[in-house]
Coordinates of C-alpha atoms in Angstrom, one line a residue:
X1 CA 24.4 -2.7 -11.0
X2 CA 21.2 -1.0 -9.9
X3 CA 20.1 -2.1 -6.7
X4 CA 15.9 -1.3 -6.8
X5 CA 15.8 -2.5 -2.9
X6 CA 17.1 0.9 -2.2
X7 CA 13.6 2.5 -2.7
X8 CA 12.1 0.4 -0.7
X9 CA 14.9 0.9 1.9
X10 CA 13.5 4.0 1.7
X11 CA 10.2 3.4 2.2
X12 CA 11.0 0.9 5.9
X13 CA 13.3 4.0 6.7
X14 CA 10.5 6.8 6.6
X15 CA 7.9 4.1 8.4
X16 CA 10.5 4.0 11.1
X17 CA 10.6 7.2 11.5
X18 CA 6.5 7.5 11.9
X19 CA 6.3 4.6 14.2
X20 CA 4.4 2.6 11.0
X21 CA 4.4 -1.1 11.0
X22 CA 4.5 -2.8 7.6
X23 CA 2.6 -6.1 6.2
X24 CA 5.5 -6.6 2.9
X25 CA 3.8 -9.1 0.4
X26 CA 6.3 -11.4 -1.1
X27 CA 4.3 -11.6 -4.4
X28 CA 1.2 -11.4 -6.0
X29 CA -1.5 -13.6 -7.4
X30 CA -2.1 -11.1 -10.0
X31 CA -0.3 -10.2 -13.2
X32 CA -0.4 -6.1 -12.6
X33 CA 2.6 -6.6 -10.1
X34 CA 4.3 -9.5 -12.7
X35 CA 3.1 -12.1 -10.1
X36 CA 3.1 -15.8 -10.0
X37 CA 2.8 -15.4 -13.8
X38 CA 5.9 -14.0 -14.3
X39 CA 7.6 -16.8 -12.5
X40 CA 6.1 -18.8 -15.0
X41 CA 7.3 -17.0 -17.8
X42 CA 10.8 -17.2 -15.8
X43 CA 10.6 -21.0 -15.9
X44 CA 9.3 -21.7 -19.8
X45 CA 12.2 -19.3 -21.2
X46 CA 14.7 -22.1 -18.7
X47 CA 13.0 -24.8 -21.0
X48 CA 10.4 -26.0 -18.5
X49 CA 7.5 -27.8 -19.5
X50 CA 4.8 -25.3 -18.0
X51 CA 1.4 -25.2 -19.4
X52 CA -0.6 -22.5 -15.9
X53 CA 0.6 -20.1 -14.3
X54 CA -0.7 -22.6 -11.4
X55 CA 2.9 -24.5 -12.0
X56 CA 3.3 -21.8 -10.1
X57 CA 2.6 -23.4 -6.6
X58 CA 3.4 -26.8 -7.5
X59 CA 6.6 -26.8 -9.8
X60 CA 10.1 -27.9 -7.9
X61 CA 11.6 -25.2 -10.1
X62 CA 9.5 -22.5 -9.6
X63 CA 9.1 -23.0 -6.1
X64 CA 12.9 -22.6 -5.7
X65 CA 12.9 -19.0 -7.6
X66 CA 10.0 -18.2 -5.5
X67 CA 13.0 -19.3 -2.2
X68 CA 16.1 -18.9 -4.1
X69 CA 17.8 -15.4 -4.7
X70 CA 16.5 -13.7 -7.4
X71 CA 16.9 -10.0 -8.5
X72 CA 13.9 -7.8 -8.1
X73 CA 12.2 -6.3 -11.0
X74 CA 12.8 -2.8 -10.7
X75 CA 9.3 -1.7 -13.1
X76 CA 7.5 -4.7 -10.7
X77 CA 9.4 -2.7 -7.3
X78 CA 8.6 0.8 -8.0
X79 CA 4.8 0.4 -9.3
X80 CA 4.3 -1.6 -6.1
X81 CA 6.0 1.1 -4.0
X82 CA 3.0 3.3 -4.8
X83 CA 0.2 1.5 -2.9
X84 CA 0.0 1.4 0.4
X85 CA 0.5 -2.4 0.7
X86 CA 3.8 -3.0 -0.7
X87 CA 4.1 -6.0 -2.9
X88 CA 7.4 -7.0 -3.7
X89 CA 6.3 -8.9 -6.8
X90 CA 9.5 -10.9 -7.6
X91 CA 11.4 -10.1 -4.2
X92 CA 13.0 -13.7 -3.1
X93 CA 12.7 -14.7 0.7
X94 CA 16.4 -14.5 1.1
X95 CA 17.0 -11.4 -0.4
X96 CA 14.0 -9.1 1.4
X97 CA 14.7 -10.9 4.4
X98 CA 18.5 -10.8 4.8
X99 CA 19.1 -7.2 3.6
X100 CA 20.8 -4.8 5.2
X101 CA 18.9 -1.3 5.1
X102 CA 21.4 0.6 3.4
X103 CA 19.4 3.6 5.4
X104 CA 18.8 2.3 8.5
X105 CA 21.7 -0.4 8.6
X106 CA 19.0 -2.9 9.9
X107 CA 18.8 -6.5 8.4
X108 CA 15.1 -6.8 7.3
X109 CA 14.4 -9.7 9.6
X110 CA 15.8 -7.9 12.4
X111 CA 13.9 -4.6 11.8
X112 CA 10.0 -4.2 14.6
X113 CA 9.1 -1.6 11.3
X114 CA 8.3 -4.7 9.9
X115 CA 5.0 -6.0 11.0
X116 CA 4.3 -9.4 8.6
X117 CA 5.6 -11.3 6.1
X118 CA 2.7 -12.2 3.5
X119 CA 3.3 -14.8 1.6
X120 CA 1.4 -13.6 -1.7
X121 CA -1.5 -11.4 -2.4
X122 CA -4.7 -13.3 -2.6
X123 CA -3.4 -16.5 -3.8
X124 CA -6.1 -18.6 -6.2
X125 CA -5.5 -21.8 -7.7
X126 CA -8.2 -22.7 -10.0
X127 CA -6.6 -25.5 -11.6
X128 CA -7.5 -27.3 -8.8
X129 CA -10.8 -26.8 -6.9
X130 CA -9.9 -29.6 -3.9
X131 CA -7.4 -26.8 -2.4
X132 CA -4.8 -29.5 -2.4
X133 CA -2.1 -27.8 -4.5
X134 CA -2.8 -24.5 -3.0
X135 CA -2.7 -26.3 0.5
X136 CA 0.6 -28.2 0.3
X137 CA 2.5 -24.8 -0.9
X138 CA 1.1 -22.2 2.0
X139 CA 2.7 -25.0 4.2
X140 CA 5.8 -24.8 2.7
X141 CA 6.1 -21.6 2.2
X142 CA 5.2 -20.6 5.4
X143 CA 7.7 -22.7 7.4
X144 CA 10.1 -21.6 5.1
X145 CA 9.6 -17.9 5.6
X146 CA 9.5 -19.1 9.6
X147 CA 13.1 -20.6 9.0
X148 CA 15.0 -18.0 7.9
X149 CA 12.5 -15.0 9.8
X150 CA 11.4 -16.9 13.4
X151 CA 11.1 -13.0 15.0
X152 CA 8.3 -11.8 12.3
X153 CA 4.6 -13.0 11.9
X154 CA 3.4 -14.7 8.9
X155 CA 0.1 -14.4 7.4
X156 CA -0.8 -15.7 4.1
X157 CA -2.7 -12.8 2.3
X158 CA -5.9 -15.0 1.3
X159 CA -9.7 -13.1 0.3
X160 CA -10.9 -15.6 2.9
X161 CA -13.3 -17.7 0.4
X162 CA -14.4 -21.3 2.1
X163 CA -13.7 -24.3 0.3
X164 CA -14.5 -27.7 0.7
X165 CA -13.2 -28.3 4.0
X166 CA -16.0 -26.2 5.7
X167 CA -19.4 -27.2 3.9
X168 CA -21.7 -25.4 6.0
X169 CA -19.6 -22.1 5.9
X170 CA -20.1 -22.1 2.2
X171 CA -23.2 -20.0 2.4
X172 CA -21.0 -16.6 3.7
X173 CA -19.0 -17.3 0.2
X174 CA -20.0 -13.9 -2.2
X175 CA -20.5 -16.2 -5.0
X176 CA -20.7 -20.1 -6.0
X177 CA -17.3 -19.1 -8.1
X178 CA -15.5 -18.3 -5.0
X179 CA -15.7 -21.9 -4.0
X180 CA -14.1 -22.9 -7.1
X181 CA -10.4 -21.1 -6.8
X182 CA -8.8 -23.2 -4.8
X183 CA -8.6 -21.5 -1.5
X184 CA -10.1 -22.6 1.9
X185 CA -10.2 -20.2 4.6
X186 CA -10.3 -22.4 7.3
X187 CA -8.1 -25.4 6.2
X188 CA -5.7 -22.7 4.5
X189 CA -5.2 -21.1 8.1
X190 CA -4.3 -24.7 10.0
X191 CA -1.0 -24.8 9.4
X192 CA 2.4 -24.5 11.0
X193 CA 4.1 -21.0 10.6
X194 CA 1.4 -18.7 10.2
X195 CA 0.3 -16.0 12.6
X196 CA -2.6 -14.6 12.5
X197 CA -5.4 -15.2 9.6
X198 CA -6.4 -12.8 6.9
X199 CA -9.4 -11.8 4.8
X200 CA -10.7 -8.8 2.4
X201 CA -13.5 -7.7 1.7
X202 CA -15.1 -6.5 -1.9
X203 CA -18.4 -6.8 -2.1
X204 CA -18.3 -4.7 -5.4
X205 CA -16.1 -6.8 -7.1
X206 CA -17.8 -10.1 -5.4
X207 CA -21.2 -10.0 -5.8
X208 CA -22.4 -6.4 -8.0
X209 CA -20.6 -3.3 -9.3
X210 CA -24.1 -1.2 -8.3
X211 CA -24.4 0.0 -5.0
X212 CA -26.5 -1.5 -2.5
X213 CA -27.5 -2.4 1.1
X214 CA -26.8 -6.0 -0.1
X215 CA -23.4 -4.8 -0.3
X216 CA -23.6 -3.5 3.6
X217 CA -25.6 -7.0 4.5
X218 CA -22.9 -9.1 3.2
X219 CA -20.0 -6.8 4.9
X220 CA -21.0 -7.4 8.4
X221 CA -21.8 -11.1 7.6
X222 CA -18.9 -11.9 6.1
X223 CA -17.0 -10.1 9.2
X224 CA -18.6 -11.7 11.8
X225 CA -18.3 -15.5 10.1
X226 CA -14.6 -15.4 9.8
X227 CA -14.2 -13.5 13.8
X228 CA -16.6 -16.9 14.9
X229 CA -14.1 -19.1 12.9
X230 CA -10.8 -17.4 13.7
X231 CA -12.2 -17.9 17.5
X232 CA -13.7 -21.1 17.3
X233 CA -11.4 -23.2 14.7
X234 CA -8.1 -21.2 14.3
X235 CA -7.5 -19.8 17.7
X236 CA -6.0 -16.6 16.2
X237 CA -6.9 -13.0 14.8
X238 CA -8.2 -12.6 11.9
X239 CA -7.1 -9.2 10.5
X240 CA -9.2 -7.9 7.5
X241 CA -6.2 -6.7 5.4
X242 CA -8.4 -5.1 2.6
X243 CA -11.4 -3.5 2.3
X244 CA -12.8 -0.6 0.3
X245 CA -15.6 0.5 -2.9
X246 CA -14.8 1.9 -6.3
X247 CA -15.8 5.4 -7.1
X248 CA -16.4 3.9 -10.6
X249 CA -19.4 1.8 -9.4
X250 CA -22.6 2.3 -10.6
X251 CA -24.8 4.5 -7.9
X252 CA -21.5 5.5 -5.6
X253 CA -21.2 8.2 -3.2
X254 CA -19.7 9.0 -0.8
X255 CA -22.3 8.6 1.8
X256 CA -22.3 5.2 0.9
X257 CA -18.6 4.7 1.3
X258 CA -18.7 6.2 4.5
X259 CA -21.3 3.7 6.0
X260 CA -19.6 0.8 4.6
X261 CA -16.0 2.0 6.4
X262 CA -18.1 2.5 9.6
X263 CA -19.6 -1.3 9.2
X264 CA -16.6 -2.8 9.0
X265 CA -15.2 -0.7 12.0
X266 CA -18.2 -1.3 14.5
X267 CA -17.7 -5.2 13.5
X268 CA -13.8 -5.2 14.2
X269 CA -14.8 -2.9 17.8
X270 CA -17.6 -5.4 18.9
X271 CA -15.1 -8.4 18.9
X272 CA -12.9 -6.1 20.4
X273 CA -15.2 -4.9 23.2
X274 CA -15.4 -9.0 23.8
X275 CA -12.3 -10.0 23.8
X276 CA -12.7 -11.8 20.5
X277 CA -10.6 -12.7 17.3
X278 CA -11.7 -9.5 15.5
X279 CA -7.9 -7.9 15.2
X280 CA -7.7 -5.1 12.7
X281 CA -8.7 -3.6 9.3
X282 CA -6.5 -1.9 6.8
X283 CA -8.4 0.5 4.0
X284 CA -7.9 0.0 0.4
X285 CA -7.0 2.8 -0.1
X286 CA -5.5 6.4 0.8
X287 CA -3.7 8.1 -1.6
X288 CA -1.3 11.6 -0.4
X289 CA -2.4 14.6 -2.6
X290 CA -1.1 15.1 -5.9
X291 CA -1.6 11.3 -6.8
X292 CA -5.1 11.0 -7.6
X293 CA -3.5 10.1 -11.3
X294 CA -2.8 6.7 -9.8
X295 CA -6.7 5.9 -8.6
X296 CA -7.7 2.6 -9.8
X297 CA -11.3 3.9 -8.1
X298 CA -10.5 3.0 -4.7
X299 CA -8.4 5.8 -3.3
X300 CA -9.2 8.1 -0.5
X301 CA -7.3 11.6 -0.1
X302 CA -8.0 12.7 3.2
X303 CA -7.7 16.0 2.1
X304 CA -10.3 15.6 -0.1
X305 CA -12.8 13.6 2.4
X306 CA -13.2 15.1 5.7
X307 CA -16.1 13.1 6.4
X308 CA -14.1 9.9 5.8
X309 CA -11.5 10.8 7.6
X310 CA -13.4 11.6 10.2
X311 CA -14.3 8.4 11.0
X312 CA -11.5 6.7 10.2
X313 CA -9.9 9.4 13.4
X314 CA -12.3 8.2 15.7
X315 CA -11.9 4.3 15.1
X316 CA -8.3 5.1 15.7
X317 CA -9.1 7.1 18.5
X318 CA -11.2 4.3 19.7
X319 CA -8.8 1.5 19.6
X320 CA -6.1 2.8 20.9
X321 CA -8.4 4.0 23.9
X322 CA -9.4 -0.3 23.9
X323 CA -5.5 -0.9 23.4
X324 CA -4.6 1.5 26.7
X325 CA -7.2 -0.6 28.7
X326 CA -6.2 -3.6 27.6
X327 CA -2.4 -3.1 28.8
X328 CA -3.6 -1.9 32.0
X329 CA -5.2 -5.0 32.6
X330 CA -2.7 -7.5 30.8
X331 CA -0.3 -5.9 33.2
X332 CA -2.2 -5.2 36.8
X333 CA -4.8 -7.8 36.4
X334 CA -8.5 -7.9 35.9
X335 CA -9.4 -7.1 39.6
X336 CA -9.9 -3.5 40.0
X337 CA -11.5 -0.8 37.4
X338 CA -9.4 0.9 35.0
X339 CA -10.7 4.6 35.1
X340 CA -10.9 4.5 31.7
X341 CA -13.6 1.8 31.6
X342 CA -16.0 4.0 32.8
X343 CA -15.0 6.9 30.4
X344 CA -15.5 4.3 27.8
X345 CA -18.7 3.5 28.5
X346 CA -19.9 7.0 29.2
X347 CA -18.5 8.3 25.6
X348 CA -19.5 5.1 23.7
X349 CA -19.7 7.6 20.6
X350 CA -16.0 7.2 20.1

């Protein structure tokens, strides 16, 4: 039979070889990638009694496909295989996790090129606006994924919305709605088996399609609420795992694009400079050239953005000048001066 898992064998393999760590979601919220709703779909033709694709999180049945061993979709596989954040949309725990690379000859689980496990792209539960469904399955799930993987990191792929667990953190939420889908950033992230927490940011999608500074206002807000909570209630990083603006929005530019990139990376760098929870970014999106046929309005070609990948080299620059400094110090203590504190405070335009 076909075995789709050899593409993305192929995809860990070439990572490896570029010293590229991967976050591999384990599904997807979302029906583009077949998702929780194709689970669903899975489970009515069995003769269950399903009447949401919320079933999804709380059905015995369901919840066992989502664990048990179940053959990928190879149309789900191979459209997730061209975005940057690989989804495997119906890949089961056992199956990503125990597979031998037929490259590399490296069980998954066993593999550093593996960075994460996420448990499923920005899970919402609507049906249920107390978070308690949502709740109960992120707990499971996640001490699942810890059972058979205890060498990986888990995070659980969430936008980062507060819930009703946090009343007075309710004003950084984009929009009333956002308090209605059944997640709860900071209730979401108390639980046993995951890592480090995760948000996105879209203010486009959140709170207008046409460009504004409200847009660059609620960036840096949003940031710096979930780096305070991370630090004050999780006591872990809080890695922004998406982030970006549509080319397809009213009053876009480029400009524009590039002052929102170089928001989000001065807020991750001033946590950083502190030694606070701030502990990454990842862009949606670039795209390699030749594949602009696949923009969904998000995609950056490098090629085709010198000024954006101008800064995105010099926050990369940056950190791993903050990284070198921090190892120095992790490893000789904090009593003497690294020289290259003073270089970094003489070239702060890095």
């Amino acid at each position: 039979s076909y075995d789709e898992l050899q593409a993305l064998d192929f995809v860990i393999s070439e990572a490896r070889k570029y010293k590229i760590r991967l976050i591999l979601s384990l599904t997807n919220n979302w029906d583009a990638y077949g998702g929780k709703a194709q689970y669903v779909k899975w489970g009515k033709a069995a003769g269950l009694n399903l009447t949401s694709d919320d079933d999804f999180f709380t059905h015995p049945t369901l919840k066992s496909y989502y664990k048990a061993h179940v053959k990928a979709s190879r149309k789900a596989l191979f459209t997730s295989l061209d975005h940057l954040t690989i989804v495997g949309i119906v890949l089961n725990l056992p199956t990503v996790l125990n597979r031998v690379n037929t490259l590399t000859n490296i069980t998954y689980k066993d593999d550093p090129t593996v960075f994460a496990w996420e448990l499923m792209n920005e899970p919402r539960c609507t049906s249920d606006p107390s978070g308690n469904k949502l709740q109960d399955w992120i707990q499971e799930m996640a001490v699942y994924v810890k059972s058979v993987d205890p060498k990986h990191l888990v995070e659980i792929g969430l936008e980062g919305f507060y819930g009703p667990s946090a009343p007075a953190r309710v004003q950084f939420n984009p929009n009333t709605y956002a308090q209605q889908v059944g997640t709860d950033f900071i209730r979401n992230h108390q639980v046993l088996g995951v890592d480090f927490a995760s948000a996105h940011i879209y203010a486009d999608s959140w709170i207008s399609q046409s460009i504004s500074d409200v847009h660059l206002q609620f960036t840096k807000s949003w940031m710096e609420a979930h780096i305070e909570d991370a630090e004050k209630y999780l006591g872990m990083p809080v890695v922004f795992s998406e982030f970006g603006i549509s080319s397809n929005d009213p009053g876009y530019n480029s400009s524009f694009r590039d002052t929102l990139i170089s928001t989000v990376y001065k807020t991750i760098l001033n946590s950083t400079r502190k030694g606070g929870s701030g502990g990454g970014s990842l862009l949606w999106q670039l795209f390699p050239d030749g594949t602009d046929y696949m923009d969904d309005g998000y995609a950056i070609v490098l090629s085709k953005s010198p000024s954006t990948a101008n800064i995105i080299t010099l926050h990369s620059t940056r950190l791993a000048l903050f990284n070198s400094r921090c190892s120095w110090k992790c490893r000789w203590g904090c009593k003497k001066k690294h020289p290259i504190e003073g270089f970094l405070l003489r070239y702060d335009e890095l």
